[in-house]
PDB file of C-alpha atoms and ligand atoms in Angstrom:
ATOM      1  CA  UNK A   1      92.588 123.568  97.290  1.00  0.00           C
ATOM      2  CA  UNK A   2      91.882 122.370 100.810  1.00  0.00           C
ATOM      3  CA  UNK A   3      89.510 121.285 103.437  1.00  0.00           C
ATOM      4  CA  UNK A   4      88.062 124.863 104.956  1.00  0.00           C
ATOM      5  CA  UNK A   5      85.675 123.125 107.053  1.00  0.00           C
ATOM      6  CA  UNK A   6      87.869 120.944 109.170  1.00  0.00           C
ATOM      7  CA  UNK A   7      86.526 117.830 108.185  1.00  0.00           C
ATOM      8  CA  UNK A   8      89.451 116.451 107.203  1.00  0.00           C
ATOM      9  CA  UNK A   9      91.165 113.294 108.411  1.00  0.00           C
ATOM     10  CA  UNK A  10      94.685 113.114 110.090  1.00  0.00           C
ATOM     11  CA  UNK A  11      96.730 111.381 107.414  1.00  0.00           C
ATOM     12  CA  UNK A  12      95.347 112.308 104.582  1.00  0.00           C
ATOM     13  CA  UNK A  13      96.796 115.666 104.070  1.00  0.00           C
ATOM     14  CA  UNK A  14      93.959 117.838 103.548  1.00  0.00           C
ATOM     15  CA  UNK A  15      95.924 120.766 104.594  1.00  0.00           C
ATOM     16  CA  UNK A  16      97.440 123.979 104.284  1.00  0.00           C
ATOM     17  CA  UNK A  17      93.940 125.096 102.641  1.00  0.00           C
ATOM     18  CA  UNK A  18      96.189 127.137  99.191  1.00  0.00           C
ATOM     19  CA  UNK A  19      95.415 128.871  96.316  1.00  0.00           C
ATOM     20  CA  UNK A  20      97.221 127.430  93.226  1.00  0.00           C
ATOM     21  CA  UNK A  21      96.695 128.438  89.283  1.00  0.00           C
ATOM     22  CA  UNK A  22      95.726 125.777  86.852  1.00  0.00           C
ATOM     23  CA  UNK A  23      95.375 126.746  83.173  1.00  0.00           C
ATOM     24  CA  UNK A  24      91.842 125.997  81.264  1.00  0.00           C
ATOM     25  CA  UNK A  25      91.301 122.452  80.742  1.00  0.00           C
ATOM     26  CA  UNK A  26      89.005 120.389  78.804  1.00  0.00           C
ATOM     27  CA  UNK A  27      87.992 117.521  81.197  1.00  0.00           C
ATOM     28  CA  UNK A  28      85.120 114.588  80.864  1.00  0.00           C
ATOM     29  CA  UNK A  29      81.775 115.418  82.153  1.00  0.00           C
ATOM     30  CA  UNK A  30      81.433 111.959  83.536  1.00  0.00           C
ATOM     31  CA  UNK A  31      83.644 108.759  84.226  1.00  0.00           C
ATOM     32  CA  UNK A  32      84.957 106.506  81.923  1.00  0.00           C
ATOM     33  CA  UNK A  33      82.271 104.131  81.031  1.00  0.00           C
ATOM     34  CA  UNK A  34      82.168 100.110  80.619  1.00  0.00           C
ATOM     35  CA  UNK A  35      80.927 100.545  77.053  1.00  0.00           C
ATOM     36  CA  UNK A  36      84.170 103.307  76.575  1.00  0.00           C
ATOM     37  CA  UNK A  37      86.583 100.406  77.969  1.00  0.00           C
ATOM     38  CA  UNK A  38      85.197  97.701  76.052  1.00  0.00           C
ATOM     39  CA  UNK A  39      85.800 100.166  72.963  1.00  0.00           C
ATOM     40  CA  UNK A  40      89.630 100.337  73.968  1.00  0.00           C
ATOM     41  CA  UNK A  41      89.929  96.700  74.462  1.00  0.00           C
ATOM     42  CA  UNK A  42      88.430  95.401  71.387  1.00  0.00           C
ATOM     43  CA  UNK A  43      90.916  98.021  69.356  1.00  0.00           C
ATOM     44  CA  UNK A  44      93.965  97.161  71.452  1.00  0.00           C
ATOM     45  CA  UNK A  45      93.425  93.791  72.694  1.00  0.00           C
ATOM     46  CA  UNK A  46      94.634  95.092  76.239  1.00  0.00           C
ATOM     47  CA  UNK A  47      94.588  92.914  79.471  1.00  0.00           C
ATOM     48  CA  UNK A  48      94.276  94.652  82.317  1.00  0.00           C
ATOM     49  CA  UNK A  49      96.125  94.113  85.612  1.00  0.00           C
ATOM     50  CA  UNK A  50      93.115  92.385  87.524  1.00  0.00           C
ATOM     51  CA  UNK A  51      93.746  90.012  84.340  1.00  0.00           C
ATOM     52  CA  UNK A  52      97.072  89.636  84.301  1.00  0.00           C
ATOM     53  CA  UNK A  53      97.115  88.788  88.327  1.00  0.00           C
ATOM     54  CA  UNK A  54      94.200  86.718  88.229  1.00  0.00           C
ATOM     55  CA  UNK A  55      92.091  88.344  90.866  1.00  0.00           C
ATOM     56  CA  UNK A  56      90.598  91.454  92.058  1.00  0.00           C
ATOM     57  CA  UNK A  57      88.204  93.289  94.810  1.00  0.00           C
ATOM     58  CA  UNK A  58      85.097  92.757  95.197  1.00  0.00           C
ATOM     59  CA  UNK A  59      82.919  94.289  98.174  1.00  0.00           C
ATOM     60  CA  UNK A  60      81.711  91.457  99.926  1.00  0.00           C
ATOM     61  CA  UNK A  61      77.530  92.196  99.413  1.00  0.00           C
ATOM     62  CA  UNK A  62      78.579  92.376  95.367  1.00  0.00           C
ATOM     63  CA  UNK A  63      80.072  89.058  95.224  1.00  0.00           C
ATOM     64  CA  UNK A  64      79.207  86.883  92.110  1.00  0.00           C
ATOM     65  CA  UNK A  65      81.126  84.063  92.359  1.00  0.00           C
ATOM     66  CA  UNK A  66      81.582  80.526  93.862  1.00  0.00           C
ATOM     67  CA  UNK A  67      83.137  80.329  97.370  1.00  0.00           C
ATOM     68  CA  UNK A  68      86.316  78.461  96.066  1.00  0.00           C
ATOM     69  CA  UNK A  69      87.236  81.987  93.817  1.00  0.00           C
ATOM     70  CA  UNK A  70      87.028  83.843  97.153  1.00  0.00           C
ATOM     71  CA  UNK A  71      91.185  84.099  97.749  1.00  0.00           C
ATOM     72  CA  UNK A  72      91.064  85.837 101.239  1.00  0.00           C
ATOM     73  CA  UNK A  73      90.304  88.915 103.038  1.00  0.00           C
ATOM     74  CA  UNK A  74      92.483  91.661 104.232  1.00  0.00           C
ATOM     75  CA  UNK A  75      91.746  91.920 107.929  1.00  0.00           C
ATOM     76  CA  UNK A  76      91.475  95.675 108.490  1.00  0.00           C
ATOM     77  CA  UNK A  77      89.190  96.020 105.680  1.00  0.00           C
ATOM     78  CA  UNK A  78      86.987  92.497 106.018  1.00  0.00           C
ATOM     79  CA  UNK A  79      84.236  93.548 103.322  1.00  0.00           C
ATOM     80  CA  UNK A  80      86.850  93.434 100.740  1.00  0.00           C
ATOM     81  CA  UNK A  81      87.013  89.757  99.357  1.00  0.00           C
ATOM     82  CA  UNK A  82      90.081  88.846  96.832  1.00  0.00           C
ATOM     83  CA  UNK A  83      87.968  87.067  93.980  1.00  0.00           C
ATOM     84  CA  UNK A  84      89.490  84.880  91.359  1.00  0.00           C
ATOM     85  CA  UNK A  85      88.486  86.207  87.676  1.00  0.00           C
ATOM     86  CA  UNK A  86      86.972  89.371  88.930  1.00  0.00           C
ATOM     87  CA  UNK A  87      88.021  91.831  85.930  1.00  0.00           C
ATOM     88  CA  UNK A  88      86.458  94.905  84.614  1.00  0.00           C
ATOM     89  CA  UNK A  89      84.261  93.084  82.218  1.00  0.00           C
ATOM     90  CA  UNK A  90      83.497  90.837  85.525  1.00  0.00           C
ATOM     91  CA  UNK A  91      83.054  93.585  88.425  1.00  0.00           C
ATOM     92  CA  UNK A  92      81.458  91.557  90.716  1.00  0.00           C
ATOM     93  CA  UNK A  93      83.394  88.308  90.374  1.00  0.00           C
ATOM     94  CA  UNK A  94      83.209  85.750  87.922  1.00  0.00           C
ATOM     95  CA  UNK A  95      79.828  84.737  87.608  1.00  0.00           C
ATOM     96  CA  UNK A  96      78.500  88.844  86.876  1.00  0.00           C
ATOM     97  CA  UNK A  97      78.731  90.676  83.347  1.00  0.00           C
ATOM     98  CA  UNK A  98      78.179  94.028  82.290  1.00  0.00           C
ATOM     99  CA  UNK A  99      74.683  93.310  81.279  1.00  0.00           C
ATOM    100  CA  UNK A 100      72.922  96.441  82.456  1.00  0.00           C
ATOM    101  CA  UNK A 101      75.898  98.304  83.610  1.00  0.00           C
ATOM    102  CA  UNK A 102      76.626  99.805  79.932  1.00  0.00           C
ATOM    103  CA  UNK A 103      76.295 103.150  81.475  1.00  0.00           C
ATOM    104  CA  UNK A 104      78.307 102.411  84.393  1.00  0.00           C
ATOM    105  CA  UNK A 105      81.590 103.741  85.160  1.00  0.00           C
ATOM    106  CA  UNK A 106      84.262 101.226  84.704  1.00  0.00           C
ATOM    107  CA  UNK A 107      85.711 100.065  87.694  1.00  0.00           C
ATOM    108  CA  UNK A 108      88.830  97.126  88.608  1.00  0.00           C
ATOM    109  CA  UNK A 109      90.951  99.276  86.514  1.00  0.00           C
ATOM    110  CA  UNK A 110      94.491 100.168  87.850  1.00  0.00           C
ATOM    111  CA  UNK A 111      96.126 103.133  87.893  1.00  0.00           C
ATOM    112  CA  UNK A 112      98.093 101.572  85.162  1.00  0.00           C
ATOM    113  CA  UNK A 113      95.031 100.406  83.225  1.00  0.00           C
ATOM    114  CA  UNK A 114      93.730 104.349  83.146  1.00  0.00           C
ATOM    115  CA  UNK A 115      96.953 105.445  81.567  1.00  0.00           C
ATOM    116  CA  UNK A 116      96.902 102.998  78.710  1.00  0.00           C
ATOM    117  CA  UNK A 117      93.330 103.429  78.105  1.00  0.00           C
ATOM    118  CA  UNK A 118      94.796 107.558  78.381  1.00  0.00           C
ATOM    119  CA  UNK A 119      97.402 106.728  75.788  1.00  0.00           C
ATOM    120  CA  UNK A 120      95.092 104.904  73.455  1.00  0.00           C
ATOM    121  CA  UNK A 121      92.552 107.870  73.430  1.00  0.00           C
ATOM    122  CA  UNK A 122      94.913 110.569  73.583  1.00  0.00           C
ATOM    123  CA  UNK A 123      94.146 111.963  76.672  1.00  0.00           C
ATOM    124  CA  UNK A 124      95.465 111.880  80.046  1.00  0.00           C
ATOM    125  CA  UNK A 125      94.564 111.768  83.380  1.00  0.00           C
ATOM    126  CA  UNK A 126      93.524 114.719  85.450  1.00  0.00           C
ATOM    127  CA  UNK A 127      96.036 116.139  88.029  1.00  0.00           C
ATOM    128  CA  UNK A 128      94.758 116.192  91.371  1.00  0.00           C
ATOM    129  CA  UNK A 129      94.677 120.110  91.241  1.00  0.00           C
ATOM    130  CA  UNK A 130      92.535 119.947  87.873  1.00  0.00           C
ATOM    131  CA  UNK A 131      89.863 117.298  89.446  1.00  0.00           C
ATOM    132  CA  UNK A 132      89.586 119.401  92.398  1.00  0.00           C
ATOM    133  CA  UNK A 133      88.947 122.624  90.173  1.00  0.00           C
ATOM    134  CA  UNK A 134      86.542 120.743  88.350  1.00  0.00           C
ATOM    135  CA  UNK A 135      84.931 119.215  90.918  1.00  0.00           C
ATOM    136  CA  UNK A 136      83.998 122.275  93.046  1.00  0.00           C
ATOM    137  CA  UNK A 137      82.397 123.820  89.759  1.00  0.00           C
ATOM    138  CA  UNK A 138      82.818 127.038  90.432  1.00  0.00           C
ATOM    139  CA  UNK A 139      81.967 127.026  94.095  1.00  0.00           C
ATOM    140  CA  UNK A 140      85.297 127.460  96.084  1.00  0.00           C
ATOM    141  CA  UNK A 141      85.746 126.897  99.111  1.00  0.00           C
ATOM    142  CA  UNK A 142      82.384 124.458  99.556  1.00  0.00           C
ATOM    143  CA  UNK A 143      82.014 120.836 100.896  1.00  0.00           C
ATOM    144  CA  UNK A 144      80.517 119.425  97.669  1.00  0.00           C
ATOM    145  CA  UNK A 145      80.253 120.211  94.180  1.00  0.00           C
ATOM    146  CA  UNK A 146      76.673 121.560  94.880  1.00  0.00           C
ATOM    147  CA  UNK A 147      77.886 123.856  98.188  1.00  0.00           C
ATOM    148  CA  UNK A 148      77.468 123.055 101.572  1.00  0.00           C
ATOM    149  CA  UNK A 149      74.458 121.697 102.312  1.00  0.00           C
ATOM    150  CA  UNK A 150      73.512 117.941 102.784  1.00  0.00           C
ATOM    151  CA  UNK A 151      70.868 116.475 100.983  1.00  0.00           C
ATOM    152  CA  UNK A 152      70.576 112.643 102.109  1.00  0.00           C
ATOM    153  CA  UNK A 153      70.364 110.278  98.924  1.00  0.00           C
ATOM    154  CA  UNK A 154      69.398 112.810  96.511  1.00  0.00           C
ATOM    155  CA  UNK A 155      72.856 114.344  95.604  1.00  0.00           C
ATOM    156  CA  UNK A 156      75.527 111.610  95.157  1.00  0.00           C
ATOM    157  CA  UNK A 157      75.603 107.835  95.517  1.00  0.00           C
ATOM    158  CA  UNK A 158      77.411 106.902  98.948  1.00  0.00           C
ATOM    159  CA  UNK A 159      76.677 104.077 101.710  1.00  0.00           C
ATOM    160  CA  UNK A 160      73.450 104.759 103.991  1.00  0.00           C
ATOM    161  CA  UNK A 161      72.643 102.820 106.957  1.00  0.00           C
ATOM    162  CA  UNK A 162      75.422 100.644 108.869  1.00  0.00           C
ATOM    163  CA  UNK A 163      78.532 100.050 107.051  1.00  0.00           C
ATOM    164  CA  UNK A 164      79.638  97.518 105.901  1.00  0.00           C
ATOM    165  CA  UNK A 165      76.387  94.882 107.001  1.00  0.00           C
ATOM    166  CA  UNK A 166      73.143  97.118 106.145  1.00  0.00           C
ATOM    167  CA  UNK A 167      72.632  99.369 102.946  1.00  0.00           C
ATOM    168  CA  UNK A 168      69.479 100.802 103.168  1.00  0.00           C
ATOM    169  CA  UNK A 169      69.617 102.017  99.157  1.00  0.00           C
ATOM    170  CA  UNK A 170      68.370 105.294  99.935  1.00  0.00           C
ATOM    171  CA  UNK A 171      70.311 106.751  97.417  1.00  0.00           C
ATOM    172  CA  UNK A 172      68.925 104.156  95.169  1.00  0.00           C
ATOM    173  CA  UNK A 173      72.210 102.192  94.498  1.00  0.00           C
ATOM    174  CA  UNK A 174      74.808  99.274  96.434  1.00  0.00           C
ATOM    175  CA  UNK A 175      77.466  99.482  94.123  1.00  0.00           C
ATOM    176  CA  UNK A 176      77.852 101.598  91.009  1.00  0.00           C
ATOM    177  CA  UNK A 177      75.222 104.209  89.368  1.00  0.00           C
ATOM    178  CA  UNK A 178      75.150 105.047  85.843  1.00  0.00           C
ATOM    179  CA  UNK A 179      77.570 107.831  85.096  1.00  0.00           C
ATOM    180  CA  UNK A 180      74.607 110.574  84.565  1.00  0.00           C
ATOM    181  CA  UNK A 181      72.744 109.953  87.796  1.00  0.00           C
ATOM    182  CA  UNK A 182      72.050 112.876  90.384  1.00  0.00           C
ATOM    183  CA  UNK A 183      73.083 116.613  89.264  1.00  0.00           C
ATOM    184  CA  UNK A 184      75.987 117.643  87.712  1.00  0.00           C
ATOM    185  CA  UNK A 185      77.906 120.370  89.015  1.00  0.00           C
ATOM    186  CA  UNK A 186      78.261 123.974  87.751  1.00  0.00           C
ATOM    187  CA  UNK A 187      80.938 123.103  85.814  1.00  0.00           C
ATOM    188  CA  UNK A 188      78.784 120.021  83.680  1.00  0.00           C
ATOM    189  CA  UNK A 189      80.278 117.604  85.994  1.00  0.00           C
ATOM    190  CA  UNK A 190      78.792 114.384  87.308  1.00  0.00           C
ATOM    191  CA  UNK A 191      79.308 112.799  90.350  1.00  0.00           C
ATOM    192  CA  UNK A 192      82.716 113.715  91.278  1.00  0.00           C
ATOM    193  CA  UNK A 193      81.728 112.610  94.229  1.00  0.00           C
ATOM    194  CA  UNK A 194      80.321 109.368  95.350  1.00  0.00           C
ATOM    195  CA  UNK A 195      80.019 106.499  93.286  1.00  0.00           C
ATOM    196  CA  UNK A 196      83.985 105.843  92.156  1.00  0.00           C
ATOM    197  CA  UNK A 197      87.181 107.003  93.409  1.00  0.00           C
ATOM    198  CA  UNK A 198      88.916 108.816  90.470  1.00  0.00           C
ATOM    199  CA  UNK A 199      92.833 108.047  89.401  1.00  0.00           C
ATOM    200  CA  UNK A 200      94.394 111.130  89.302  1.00  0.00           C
ATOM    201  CA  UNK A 201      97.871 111.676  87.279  1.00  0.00           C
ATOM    202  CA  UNK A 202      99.537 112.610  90.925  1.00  0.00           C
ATOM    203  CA  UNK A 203     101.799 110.579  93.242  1.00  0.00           C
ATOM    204  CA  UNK A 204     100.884 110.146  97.035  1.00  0.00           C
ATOM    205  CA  UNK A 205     102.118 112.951  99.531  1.00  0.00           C
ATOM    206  CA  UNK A 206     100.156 113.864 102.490  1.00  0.00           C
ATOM    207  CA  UNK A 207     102.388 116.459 103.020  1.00  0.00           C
ATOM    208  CA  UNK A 208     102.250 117.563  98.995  1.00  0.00           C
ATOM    209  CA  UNK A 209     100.065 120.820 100.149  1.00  0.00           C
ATOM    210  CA  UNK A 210     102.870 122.350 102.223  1.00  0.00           C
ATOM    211  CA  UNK A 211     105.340 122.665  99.196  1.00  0.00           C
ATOM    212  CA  UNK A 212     102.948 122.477  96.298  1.00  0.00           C
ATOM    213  CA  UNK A 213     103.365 124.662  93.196  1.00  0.00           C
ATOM    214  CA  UNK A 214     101.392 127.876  93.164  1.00  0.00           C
ATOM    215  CA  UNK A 215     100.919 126.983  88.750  1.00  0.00           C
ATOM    216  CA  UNK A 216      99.473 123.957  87.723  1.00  0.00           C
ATOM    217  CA  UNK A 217     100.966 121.987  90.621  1.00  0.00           C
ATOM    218  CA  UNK A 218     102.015 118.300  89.454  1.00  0.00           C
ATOM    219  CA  UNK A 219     102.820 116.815  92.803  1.00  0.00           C
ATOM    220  CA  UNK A 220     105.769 115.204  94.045  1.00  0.00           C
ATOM    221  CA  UNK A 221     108.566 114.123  91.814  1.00  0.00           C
ATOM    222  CA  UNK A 222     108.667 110.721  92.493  1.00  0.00           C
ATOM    223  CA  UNK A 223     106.420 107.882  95.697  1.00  0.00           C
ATOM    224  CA  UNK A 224     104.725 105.017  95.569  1.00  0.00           C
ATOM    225  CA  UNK A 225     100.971 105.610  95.725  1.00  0.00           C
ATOM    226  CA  UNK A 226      98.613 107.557  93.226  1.00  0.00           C
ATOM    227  CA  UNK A 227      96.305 109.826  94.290  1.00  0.00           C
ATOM    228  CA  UNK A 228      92.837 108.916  94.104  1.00  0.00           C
ATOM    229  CA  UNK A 229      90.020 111.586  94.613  1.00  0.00           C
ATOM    230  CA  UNK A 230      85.899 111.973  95.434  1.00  0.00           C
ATOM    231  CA  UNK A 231      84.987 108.824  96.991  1.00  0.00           C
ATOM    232  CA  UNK A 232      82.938 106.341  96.645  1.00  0.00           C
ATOM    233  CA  UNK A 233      79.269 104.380  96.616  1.00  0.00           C
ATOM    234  CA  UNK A 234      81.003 102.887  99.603  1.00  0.00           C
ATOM    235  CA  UNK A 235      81.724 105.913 101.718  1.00  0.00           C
ATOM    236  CA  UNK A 236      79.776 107.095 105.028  1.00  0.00           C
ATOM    237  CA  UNK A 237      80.147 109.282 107.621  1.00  0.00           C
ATOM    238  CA  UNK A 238      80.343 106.295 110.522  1.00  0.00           C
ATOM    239  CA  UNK A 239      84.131 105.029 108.090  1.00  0.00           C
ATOM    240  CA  UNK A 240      84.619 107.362 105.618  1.00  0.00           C
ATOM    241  CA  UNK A 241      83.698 110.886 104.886  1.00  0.00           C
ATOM    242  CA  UNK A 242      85.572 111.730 102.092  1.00  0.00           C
ATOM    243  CA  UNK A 243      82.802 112.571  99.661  1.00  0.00           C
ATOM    244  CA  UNK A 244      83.763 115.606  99.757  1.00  0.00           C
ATOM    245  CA  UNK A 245      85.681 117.940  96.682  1.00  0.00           C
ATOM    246  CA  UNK A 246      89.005 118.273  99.376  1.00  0.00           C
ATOM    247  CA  UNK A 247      88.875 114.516 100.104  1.00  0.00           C
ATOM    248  CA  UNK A 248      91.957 112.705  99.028  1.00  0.00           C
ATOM    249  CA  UNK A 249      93.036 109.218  98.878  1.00  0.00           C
ATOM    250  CA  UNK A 250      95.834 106.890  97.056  1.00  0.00           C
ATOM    251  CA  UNK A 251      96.988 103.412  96.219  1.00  0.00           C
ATOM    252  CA  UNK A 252      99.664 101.773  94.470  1.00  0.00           C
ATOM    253  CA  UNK A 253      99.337 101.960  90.361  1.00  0.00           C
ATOM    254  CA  UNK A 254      98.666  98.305  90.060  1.00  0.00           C
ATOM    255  CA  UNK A 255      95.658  98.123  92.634  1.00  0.00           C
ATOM    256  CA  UNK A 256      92.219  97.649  91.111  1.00  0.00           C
ATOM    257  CA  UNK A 257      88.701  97.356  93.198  1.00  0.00           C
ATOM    258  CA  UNK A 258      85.307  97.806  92.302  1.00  0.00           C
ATOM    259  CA  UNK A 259      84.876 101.405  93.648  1.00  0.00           C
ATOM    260  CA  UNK A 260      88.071 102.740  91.862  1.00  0.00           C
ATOM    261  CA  UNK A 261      87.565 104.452  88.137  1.00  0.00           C
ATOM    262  CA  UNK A 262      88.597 107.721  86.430  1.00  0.00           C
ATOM    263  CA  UNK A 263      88.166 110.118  84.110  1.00  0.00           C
ATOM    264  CA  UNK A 264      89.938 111.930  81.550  1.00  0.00           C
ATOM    265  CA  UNK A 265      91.451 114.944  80.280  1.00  0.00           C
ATOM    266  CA  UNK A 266      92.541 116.219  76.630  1.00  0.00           C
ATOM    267  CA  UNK A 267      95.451 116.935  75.798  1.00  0.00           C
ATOM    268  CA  UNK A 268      98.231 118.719  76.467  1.00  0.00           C
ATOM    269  CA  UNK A 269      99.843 117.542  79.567  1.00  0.00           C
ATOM    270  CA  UNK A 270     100.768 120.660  82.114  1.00  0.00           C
TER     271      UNK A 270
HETATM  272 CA1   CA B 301      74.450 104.053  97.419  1.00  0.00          CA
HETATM  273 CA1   CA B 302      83.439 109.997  91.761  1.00  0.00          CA
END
């Protein structure tokens, strides 16, 4: 586990590069699709945070909705808008559907969202030592799930031209691609990187690498943020390079966005 390249970013504990153990795993070949979430909502009647709250993230070239649902913007991070009735049957605010995103990952899903959609299908959620396994698909030590090479737009679904203002769609895709798009990886895996950021089961450490179990590492005991993993359709090189298999990231369990899915794992927990 580990950035061996050096590409990592102060903060966001990339580092000590360490061998751990994790025992075989079944683990979804893709993300967790609208058309799976709809399936858990009509059996459970579930609300989801983004609907209990009222809002949620949109990116601000997505945005279906009327200017009065637009809530605010954080200021070091402008291109997110706050969007009244943006939900995961809503992505892109109010006024958008899931009409032709069937095949889409599911995204304005919390942390706390992907366990009870876990819990309903009796799985779980990866821990961040499992997605990384899976994501590097038999290639250790390598940039990306295919190895180390870059292939511009043909690989994964990132941001290309000038974040956040000019998308050229090189890759083919603003905001989400269906969940078989590109290659999957040598372990069956799609896009692990690129397109969502993936819940994993782990709390937030950047210093978790330093002390981390050597077998089936769990992370820390106790924080405040989740991990999140692989990136996202809005990652570049100019603001964000972590579309890469040691990338990490977190948030708190309740924050939803429209880049921010998962995918599961069966059963039993480590
Ligand atoms: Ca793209
Ligand atoms: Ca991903």
């Amino acid at each position: 586990m580990g950035d061996s390249d050096g590409s990592g970013n102060p903060g966001d504990g990339e580092t000590p590069v360490h061998e751990v153990w994790v025992d075989a795993f079944s683990i979804d070949t893709t993300t967790v699709t609208t058309t799976d979430f709809a399936r858990f909502v009509a059996a459970t009647g579930y609300r989801t945070e983004s609907e209990v709250f009222g809002y949620s993230a949109v990116f601000h070239l997505a945005l279906h909705a009327d200017l009065d649902d637009v809530l605010g913007q954080p200021p070091q991070t402008p291109w997110w808008l706050g969007v009244r009735g943006a939900d995961w049957a809503h992505p892109h605010g109010p006024l958008s559907t899931l009409t032709g995103l069937a095949e889409h990952p599911v995204v304005q899903v919390s942390h706390t969202d992907a366990l009870a959609y876990c819990a309903w299908a009796g799985r779980r959620l990866p821990t961040e030592a499992e997605w990384e396994c899976a994501a590097r698909g038999g290639l250790p030590g390598r940039r990306y799930p295919w190895g180390d090479a870059w292939h511009e737009g043909r690989r994964c679904n990132i941001w290309q031209g000038r974040f956040p203002a000019v998308n050229t769609l090189a890759d083919g895709w603003l905001t989400t691609a269906p969940v078989r798009s590109y290659e999957p990886n040598g372990y069956g895996l799609w896009q692990s990187v690129g397109n969502v950021w993936e819940w994993c089961a782990d709390w937030w450490a950047e210093g978790s690498y330093a002390r981390s179990a050597t077998r089936n590492p769990v992370g820390p005991a106790a924080g405040e943020q989740r991990v999140m993993r692989g990136g996202s359709y809005l990652c570049h090189d100019s603001y964000c390079n972590r579309y890469r298999n040691a990338a990490r990231a977190s948030n708190t369990p309740d924050s939803a966005a429209g880049n921010i899915g998962f995918r599961t794992v069966a059963l039993p927990t480590p």
